[in-house]
mmCIF file of C-alpha atoms in Angstrom:
data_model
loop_
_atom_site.group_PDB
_atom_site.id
_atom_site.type_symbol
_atom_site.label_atom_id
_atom_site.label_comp_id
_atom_site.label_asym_id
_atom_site.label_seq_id
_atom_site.Cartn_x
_atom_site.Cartn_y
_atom_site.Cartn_z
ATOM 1 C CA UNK A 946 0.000 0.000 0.000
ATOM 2 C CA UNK A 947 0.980 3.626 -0.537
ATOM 3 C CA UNK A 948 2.093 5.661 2.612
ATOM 4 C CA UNK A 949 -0.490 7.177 4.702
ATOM 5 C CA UNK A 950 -2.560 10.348 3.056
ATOM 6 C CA UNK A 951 -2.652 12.758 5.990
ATOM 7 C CA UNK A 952 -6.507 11.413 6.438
ATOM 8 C CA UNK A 953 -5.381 8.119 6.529
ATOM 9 C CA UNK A 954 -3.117 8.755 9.093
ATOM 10 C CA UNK A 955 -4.942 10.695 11.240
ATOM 11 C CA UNK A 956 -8.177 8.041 10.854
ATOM 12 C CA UNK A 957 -5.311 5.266 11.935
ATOM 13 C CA UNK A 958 -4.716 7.531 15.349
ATOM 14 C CA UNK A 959 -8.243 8.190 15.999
ATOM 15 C CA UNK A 960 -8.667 3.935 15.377
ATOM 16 C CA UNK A 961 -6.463 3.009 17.482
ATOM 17 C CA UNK A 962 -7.829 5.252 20.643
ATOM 18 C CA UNK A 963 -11.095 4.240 19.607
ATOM 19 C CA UNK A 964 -9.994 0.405 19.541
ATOM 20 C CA UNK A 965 -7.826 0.956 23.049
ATOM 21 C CA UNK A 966 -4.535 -0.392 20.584
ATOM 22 C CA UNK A 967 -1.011 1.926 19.915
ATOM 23 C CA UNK A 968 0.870 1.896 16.908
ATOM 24 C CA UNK A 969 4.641 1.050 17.137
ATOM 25 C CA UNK A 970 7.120 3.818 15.203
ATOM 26 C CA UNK A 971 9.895 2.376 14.419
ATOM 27 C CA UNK A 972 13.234 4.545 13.919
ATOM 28 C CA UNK A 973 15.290 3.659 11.097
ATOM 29 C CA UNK A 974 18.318 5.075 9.837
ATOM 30 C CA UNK A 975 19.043 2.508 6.673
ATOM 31 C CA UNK A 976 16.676 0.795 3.740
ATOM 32 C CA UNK A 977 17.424 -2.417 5.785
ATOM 33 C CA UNK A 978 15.757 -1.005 8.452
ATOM 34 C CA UNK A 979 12.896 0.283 6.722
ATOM 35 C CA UNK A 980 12.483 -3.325 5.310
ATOM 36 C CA UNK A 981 12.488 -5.159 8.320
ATOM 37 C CA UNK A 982 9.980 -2.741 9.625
ATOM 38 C CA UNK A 983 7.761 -3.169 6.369
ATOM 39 C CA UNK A 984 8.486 -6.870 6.674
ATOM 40 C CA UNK A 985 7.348 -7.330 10.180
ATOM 41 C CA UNK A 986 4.450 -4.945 10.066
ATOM 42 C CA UNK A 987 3.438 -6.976 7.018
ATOM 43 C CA UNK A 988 3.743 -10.444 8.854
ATOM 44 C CA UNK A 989 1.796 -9.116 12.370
ATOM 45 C CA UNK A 990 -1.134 -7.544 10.072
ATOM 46 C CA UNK A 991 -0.707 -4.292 11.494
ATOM 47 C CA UNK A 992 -0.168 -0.747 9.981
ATOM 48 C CA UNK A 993 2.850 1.816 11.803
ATOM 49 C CA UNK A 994 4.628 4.211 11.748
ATOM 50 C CA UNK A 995 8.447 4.778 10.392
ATOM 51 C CA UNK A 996 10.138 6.967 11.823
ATOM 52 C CA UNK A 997 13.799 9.224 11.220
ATOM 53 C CA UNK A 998 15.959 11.347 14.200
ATOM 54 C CA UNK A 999 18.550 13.932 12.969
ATOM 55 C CA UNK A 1000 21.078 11.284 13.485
ATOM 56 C CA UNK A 1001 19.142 8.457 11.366
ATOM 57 C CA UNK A 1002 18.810 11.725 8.962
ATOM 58 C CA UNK A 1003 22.641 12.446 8.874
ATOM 59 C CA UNK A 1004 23.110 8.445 8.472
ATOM 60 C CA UNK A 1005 20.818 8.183 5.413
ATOM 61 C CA UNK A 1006 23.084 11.371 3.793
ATOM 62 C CA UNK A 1007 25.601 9.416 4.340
ATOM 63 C CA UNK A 1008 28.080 9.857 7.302
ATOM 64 C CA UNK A 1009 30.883 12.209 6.096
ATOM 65 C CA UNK A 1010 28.369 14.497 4.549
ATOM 66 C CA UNK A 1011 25.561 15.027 7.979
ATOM 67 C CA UNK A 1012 22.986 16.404 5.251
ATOM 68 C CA UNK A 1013 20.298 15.935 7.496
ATOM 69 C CA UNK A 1014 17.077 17.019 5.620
ATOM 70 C CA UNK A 1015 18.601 15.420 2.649
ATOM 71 C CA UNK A 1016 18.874 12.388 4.383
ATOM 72 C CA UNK A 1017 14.969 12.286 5.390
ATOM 73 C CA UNK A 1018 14.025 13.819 1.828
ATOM 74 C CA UNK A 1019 15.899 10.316 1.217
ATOM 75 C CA UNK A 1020 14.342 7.810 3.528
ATOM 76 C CA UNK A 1021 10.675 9.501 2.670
ATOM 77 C CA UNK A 1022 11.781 9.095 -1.279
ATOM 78 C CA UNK A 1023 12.957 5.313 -0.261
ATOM 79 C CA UNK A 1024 9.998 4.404 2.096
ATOM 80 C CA UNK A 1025 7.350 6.010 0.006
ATOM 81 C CA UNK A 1026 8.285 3.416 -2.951
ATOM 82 C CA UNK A 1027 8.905 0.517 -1.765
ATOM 83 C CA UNK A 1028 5.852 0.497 0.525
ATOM 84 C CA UNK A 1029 3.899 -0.009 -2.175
ATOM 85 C CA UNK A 1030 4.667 -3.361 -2.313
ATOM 86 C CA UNK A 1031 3.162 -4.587 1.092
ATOM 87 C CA UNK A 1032 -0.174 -5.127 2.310
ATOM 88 C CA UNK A 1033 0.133 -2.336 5.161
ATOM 89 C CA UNK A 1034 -0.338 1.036 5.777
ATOM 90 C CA UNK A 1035 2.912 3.076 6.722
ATOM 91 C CA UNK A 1036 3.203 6.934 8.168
ATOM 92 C CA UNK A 1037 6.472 8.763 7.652
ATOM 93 C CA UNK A 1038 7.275 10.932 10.643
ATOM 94 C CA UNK A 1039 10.519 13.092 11.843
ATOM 95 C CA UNK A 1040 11.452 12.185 15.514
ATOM 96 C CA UNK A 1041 13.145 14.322 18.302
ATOM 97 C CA UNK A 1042 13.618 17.750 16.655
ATOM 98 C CA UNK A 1043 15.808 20.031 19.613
ATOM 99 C CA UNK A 1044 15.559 23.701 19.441
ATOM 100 C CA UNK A 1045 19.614 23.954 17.624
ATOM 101 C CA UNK A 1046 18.641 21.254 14.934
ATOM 102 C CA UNK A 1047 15.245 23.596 13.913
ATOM 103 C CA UNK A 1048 16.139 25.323 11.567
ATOM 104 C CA UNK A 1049 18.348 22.691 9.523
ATOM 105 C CA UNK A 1050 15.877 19.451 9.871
ATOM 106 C CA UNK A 1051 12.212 20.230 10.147
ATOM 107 C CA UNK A 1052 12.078 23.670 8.787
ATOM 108 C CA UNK A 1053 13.336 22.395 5.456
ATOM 109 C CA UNK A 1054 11.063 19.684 5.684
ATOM 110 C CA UNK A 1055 8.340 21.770 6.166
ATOM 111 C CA UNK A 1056 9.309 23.819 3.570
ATOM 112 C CA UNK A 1057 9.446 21.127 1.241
ATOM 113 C CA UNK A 1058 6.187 19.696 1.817
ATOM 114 C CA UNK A 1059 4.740 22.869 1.489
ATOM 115 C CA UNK A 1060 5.692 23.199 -2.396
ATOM 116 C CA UNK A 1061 4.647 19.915 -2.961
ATOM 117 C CA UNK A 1062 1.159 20.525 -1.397
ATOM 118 C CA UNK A 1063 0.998 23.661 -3.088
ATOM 119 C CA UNK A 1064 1.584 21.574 -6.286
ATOM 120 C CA UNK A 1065 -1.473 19.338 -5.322
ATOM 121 C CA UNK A 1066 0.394 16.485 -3.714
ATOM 122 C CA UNK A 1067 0.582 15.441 -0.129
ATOM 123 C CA UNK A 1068 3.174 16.310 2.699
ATOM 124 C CA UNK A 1069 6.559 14.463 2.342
ATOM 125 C CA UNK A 1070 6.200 13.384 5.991
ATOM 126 C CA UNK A 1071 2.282 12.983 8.178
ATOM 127 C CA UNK A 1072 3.984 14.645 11.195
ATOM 128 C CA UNK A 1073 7.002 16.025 12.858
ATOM 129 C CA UNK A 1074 8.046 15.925 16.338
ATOM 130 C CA UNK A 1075 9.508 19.476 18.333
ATOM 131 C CA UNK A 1076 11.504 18.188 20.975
ATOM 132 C CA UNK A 1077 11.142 21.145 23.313
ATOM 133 C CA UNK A 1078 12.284 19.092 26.140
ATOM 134 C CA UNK A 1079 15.394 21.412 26.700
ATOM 135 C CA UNK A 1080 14.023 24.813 27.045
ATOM 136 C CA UNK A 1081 11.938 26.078 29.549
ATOM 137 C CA UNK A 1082 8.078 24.793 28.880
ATOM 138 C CA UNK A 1083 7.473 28.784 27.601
ATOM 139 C CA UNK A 1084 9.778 28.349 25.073
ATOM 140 C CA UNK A 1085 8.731 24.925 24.806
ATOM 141 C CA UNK A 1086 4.882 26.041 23.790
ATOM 142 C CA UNK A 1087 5.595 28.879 21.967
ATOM 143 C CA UNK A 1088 7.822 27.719 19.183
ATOM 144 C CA UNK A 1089 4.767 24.828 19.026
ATOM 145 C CA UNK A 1090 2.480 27.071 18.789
ATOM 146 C CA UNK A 1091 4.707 29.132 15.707
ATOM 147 C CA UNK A 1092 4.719 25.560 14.281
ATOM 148 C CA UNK A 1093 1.295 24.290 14.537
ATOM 149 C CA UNK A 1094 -0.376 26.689 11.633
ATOM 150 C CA UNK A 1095 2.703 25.672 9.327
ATOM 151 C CA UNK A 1096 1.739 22.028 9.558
ATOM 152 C CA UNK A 1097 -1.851 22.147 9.981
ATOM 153 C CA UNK A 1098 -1.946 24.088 6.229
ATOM 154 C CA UNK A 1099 0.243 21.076 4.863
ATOM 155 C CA UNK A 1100 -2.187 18.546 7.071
ATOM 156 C CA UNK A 1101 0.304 17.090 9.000
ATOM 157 C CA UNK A 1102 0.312 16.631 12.938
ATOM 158 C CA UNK A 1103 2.689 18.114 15.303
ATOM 159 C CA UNK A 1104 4.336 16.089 18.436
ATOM 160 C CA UNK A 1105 5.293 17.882 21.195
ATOM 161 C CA UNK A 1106 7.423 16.564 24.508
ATOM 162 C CA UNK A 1107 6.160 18.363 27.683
ATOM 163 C CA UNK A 1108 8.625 16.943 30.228
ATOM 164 C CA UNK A 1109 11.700 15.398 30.320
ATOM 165 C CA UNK A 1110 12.855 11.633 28.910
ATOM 166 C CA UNK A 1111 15.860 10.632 30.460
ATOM 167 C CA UNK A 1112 18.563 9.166 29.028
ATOM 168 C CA UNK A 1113 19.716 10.368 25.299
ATOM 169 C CA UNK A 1114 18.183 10.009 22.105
ATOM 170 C CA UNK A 1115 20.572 10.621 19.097
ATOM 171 C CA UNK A 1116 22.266 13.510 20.766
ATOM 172 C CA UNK A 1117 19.250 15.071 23.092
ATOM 173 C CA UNK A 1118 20.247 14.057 26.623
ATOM 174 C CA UNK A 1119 19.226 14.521 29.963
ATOM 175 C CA UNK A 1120 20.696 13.357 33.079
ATOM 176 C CA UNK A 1121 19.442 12.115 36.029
ATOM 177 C CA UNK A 1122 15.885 11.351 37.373
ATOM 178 C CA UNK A 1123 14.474 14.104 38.903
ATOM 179 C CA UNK A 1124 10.269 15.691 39.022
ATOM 180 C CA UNK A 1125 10.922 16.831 35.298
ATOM 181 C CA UNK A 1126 10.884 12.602 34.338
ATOM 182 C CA UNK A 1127 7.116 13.332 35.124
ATOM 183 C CA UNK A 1128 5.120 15.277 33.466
ATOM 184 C CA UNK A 1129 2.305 17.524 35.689
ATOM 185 C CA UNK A 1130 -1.300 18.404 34.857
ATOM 186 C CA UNK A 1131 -0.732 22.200 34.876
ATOM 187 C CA UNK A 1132 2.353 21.589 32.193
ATOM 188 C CA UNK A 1133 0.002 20.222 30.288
ATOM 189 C CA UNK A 1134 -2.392 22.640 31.027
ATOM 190 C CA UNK A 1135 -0.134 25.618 29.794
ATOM 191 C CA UNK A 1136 0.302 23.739 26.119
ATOM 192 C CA UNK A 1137 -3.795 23.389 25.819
ATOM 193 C CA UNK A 1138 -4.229 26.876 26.450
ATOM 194 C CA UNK A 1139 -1.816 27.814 23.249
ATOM 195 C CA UNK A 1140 -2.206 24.787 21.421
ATOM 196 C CA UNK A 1141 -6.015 24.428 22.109
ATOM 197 C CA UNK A 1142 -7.383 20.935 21.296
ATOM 198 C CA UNK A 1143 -7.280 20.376 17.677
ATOM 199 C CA UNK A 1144 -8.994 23.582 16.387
ATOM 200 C CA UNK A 1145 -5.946 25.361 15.841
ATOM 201 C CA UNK A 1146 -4.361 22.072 14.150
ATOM 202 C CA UNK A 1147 -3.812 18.464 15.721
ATOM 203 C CA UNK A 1148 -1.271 17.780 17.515
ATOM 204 C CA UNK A 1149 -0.239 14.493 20.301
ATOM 205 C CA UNK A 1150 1.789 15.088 23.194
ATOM 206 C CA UNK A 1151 4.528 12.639 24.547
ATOM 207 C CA UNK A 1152 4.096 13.271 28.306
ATOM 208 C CA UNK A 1153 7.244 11.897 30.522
ATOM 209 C CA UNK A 1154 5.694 9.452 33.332
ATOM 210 C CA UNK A 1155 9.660 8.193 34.196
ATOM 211 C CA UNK A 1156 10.616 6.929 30.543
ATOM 212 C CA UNK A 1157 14.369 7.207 29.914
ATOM 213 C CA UNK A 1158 15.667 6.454 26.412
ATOM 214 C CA UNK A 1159 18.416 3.865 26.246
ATOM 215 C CA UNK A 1160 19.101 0.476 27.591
ATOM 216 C CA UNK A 1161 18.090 -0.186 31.334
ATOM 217 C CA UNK A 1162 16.827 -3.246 33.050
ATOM 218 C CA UNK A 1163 12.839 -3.919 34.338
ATOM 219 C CA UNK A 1164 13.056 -2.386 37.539
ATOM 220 C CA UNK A 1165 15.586 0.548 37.047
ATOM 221 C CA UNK A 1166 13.069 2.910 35.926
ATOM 222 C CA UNK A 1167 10.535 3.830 38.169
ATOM 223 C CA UNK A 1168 7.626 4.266 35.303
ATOM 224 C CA UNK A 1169 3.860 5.769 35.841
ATOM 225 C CA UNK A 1170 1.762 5.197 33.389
ATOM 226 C CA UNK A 1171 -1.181 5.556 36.112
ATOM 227 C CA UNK A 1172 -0.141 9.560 35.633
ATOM 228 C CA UNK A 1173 -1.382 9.325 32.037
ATOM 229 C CA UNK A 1174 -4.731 8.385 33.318
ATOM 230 C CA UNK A 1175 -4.794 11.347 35.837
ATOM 231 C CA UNK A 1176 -3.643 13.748 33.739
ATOM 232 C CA UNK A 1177 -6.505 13.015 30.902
ATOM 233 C CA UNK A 1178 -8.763 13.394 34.145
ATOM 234 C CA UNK A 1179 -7.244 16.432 34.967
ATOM 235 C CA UNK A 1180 -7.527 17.962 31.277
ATOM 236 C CA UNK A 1181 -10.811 17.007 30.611
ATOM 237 C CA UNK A 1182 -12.496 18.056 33.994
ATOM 238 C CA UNK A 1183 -10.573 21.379 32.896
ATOM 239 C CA UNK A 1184 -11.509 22.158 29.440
ATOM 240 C CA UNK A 1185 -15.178 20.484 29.661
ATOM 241 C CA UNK A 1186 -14.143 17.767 27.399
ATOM 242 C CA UNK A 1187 -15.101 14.043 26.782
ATOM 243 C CA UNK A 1188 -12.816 11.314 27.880
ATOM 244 C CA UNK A 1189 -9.010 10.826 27.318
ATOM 245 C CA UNK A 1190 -8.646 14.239 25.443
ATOM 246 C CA UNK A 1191 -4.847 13.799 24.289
ATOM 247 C CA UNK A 1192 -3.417 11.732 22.132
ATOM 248 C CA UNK A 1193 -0.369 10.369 23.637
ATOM 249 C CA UNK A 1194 3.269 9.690 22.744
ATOM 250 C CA UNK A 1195 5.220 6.601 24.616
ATOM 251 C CA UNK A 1196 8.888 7.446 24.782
ATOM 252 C CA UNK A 1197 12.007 5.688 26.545
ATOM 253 C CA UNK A 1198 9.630 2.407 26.673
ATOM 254 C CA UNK A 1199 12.444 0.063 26.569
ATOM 255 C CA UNK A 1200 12.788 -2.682 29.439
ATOM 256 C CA UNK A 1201 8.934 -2.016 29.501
ATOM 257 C CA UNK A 1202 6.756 -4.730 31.535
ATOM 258 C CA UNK A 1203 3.622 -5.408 29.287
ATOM 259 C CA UNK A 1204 1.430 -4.046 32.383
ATOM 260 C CA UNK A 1205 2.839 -0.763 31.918
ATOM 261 C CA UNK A 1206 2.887 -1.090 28.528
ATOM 262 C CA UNK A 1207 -0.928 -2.113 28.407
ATOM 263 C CA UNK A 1208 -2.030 0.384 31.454
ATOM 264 C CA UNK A 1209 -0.326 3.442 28.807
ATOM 265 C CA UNK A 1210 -2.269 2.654 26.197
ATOM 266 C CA UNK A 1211 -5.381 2.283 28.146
ATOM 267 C CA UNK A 1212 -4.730 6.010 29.246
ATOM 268 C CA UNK A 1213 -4.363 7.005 26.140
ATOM 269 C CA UNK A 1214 -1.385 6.219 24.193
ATOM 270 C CA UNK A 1215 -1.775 5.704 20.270
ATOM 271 C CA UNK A 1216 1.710 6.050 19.252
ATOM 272 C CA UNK A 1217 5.003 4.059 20.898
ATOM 273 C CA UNK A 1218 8.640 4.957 19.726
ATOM 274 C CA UNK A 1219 10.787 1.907 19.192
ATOM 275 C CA UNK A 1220 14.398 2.216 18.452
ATOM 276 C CA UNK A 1221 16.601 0.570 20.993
ATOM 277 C CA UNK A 1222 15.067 -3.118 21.172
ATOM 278 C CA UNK A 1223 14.711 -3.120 17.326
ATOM 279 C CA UNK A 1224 18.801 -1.936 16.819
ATOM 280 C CA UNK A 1225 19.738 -4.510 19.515
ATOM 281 C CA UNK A 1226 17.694 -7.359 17.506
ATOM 282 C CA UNK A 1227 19.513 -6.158 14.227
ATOM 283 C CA UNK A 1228 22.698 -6.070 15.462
ATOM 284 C CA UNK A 1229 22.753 -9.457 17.419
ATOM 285 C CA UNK A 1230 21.872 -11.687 14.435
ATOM 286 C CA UNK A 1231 24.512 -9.959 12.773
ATOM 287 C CA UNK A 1232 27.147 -10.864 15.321
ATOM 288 C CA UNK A 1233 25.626 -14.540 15.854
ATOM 289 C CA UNK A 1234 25.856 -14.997 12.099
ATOM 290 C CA UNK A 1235 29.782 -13.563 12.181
ATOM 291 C CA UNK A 1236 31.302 -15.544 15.112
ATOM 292 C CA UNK A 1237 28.891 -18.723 13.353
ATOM 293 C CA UNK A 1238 30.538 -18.522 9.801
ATOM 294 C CA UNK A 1239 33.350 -16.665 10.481
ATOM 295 C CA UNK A 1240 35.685 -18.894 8.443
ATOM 296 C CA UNK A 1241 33.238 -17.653 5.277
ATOM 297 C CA UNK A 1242 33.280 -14.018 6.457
ATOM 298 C CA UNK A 1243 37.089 -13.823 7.012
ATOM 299 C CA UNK A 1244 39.926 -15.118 5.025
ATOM 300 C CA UNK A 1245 41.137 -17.547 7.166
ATOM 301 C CA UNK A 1246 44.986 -19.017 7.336
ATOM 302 C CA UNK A 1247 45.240 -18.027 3.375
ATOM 303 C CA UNK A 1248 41.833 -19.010 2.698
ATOM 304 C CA UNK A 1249 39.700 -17.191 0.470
ATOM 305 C CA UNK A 1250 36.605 -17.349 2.429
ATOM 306 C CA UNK A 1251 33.529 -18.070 1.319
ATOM 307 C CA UNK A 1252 31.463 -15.212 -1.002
ATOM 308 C CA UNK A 1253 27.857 -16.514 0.286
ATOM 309 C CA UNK A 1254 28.586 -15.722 3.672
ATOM 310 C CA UNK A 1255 30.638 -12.469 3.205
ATOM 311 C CA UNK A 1256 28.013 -10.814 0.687
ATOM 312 C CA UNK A 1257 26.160 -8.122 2.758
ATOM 313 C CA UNK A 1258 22.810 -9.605 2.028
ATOM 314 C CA UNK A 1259 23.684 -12.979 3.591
ATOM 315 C CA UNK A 1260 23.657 -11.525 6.544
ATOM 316 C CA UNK A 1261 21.146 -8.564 5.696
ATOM 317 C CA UNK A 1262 18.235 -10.526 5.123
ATOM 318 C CA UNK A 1263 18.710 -12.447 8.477
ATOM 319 C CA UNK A 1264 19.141 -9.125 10.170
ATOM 320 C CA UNK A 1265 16.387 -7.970 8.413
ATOM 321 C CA UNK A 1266 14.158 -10.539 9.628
ATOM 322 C CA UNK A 1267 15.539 -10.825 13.293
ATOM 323 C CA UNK A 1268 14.556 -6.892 13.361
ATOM 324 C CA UNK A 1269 11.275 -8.043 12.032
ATOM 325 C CA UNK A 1270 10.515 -10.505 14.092
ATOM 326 C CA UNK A 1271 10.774 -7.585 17.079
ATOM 327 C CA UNK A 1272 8.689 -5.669 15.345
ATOM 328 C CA UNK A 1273 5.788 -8.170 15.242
ATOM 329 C CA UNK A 1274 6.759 -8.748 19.287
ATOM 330 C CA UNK A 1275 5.789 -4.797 19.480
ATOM 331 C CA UNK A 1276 2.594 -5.241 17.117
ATOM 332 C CA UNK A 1277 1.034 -7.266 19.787
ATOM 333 C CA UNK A 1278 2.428 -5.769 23.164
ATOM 334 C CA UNK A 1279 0.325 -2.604 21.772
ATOM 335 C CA UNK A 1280 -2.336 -4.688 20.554
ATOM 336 C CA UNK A 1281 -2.254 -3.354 16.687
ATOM 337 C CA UNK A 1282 -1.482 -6.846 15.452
ATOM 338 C CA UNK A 1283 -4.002 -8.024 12.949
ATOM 339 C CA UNK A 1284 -5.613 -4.530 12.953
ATOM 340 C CA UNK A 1285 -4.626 -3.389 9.430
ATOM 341 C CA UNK A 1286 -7.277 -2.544 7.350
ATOM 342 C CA UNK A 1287 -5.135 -2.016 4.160
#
């Protein structure tokens, strides 16, 4: 199937609160990785989201060069095509935009999209995270609130952080675990009063209830998901509204118990990022396939190896699949497996 239209992708979000599921978004930073996402979407029945950081960006460019934008101009061009050929539905969405990396990553982007809608076509990318997480919430809501008109003309969807994930995420760190891990009611507050609740354009939050990005054990990180709950409580009773008002954003999930998993997307969540668990998947069939054939991947004692182990996509397409196969594990933690409409 195509990538998402803007409806489509917005109709998948409002599905998935609707139907009490999450869709994973997976970050990917090669066309290896955005075929083992394709791939194991495909296999659990379930549509996602794939999604690019300024570092996956800079990767795609290619490393010496750091191009960023032309790096995700790249992985769109890449993703959009070759989606085509699976039975799924796919957004496209830029992750963890800080302030410094504005003006040469998502402004671009948005600029971008903006001729091609004004061509007739449809945004590049469905929706683009600002990663406020480093400035003071002020600054935080109003450069969202400068960004929201710019994406709701191109009909894409902002994501905003309100809070602090721990841990570091291609180059936005924070230290420590301190009250900013978890997100309050008046934060949120403050960003409804700017942002309003869709009129003004949609955007989904990604609230901090203890994530931290990284690797970490069950147990090391004292999560909340409960606070997701009160906060939607605390919103709605505010602002007159129904039920579960915000769409929420699960960052930093790794290590994750499938209770807290579950009780977050009960509370709201329609949307988990996935990078960590997915890289370490890649990565260790890689290394079980090396130290397994490594007289075929290295000339050994004079040897000349052996070609079908050494070629890249001997190992690739187990790599591939490995990722895959963690993908379809998320599909069903979040309950989107077998959910697909495409």
């Amino acid at each position: 199937m195509p990538v998402a239209t803007p409806d489509q992708y917005a109709e998948m979000l409002d599905r998935a609160k609707a139907g009490g599921f999450a869709y994973p978004a997976i970050n990917v930073s090669s066309s290896q990785s955005i075929n083992a996402v394709l791939q194991g979407l495909t296999e659990a029945g379930s549509d996602g989201i794939l999604q690019v950081t300024t570092g996956g960006a800079d990767y795609f460019a290619g490393h010496t060069v750091k191009a960023r934008a032309t790096g995700a101009l790249a992985m769109a061009k890449f993703a959009t095509e070759v989606a085509k050929n699976y039975p799924i539905t796919v957004a496209l969405h830029t992750d963890h935009c800080p302030k410094p990396a504005l003006d040469d990553f998502v402004m671009p982007l948005l600029a971008a999209s903006e001729e091609q809608v004004k061509a007739g076509g449809e945004p590049i990318f469905q929706s683009h995270m600002w990663d406020g997480s480093a400035v003071p919430l002020a600054e935080n809501v109003e450069i969202a609130k400068e960004l929201l008109p710019r994406l709701k003309n191109i009909n894409a969807i902002l994501e905003v952080e309100i809070g602090v994930v721990g841990g570091e995420e291609d180059g936005v760190k924070h230290e420590g675990t301190n009250d900013a891990l978890y997100t309050t009611t008046g934060d949120v507050a403050q960003v409804v009063e700017a942002l309003g609740l869709g009129e003004a354009g949609r955007w989904i939050a990604a609230l901090t209830f203890g994530n931290v990005h990284g690797v970490y054990k069950p147990g090391n990180v004292k999560l909340k998901p409960e606070l997701l709950g009160e906060i939607q409580e605390g919103i709605a009773a505010k602002f007159g509204t129904g039920v579960k008002p915000l769409d929420l954003v699960f960052h930093g999930g790794s290590g994750s118990t499938d209770e807290e998993i579950a009780l977050a997307v009960a509370n709201g969540v329609v949307k988990m990022n996935i990078d960590t668990d997915t890289q370490y998947a890649f990565t260790r069939s890689v290394a079980g396939f090396m130290f397994s054939n490594y007289d075929g991947v290295l000339k050994v004692d004079g040897e000349v190896g052996n070609k079908k182990a050494y070629d890249p996509r001997a190992w690739g397409k187990i790599a591939e699949s490995a990722m895959a196969a963690r993908v379809i594990e998320a599909t069903q933690q979040l309950g989107s497996a077998g959910q697909s409409k495409s």
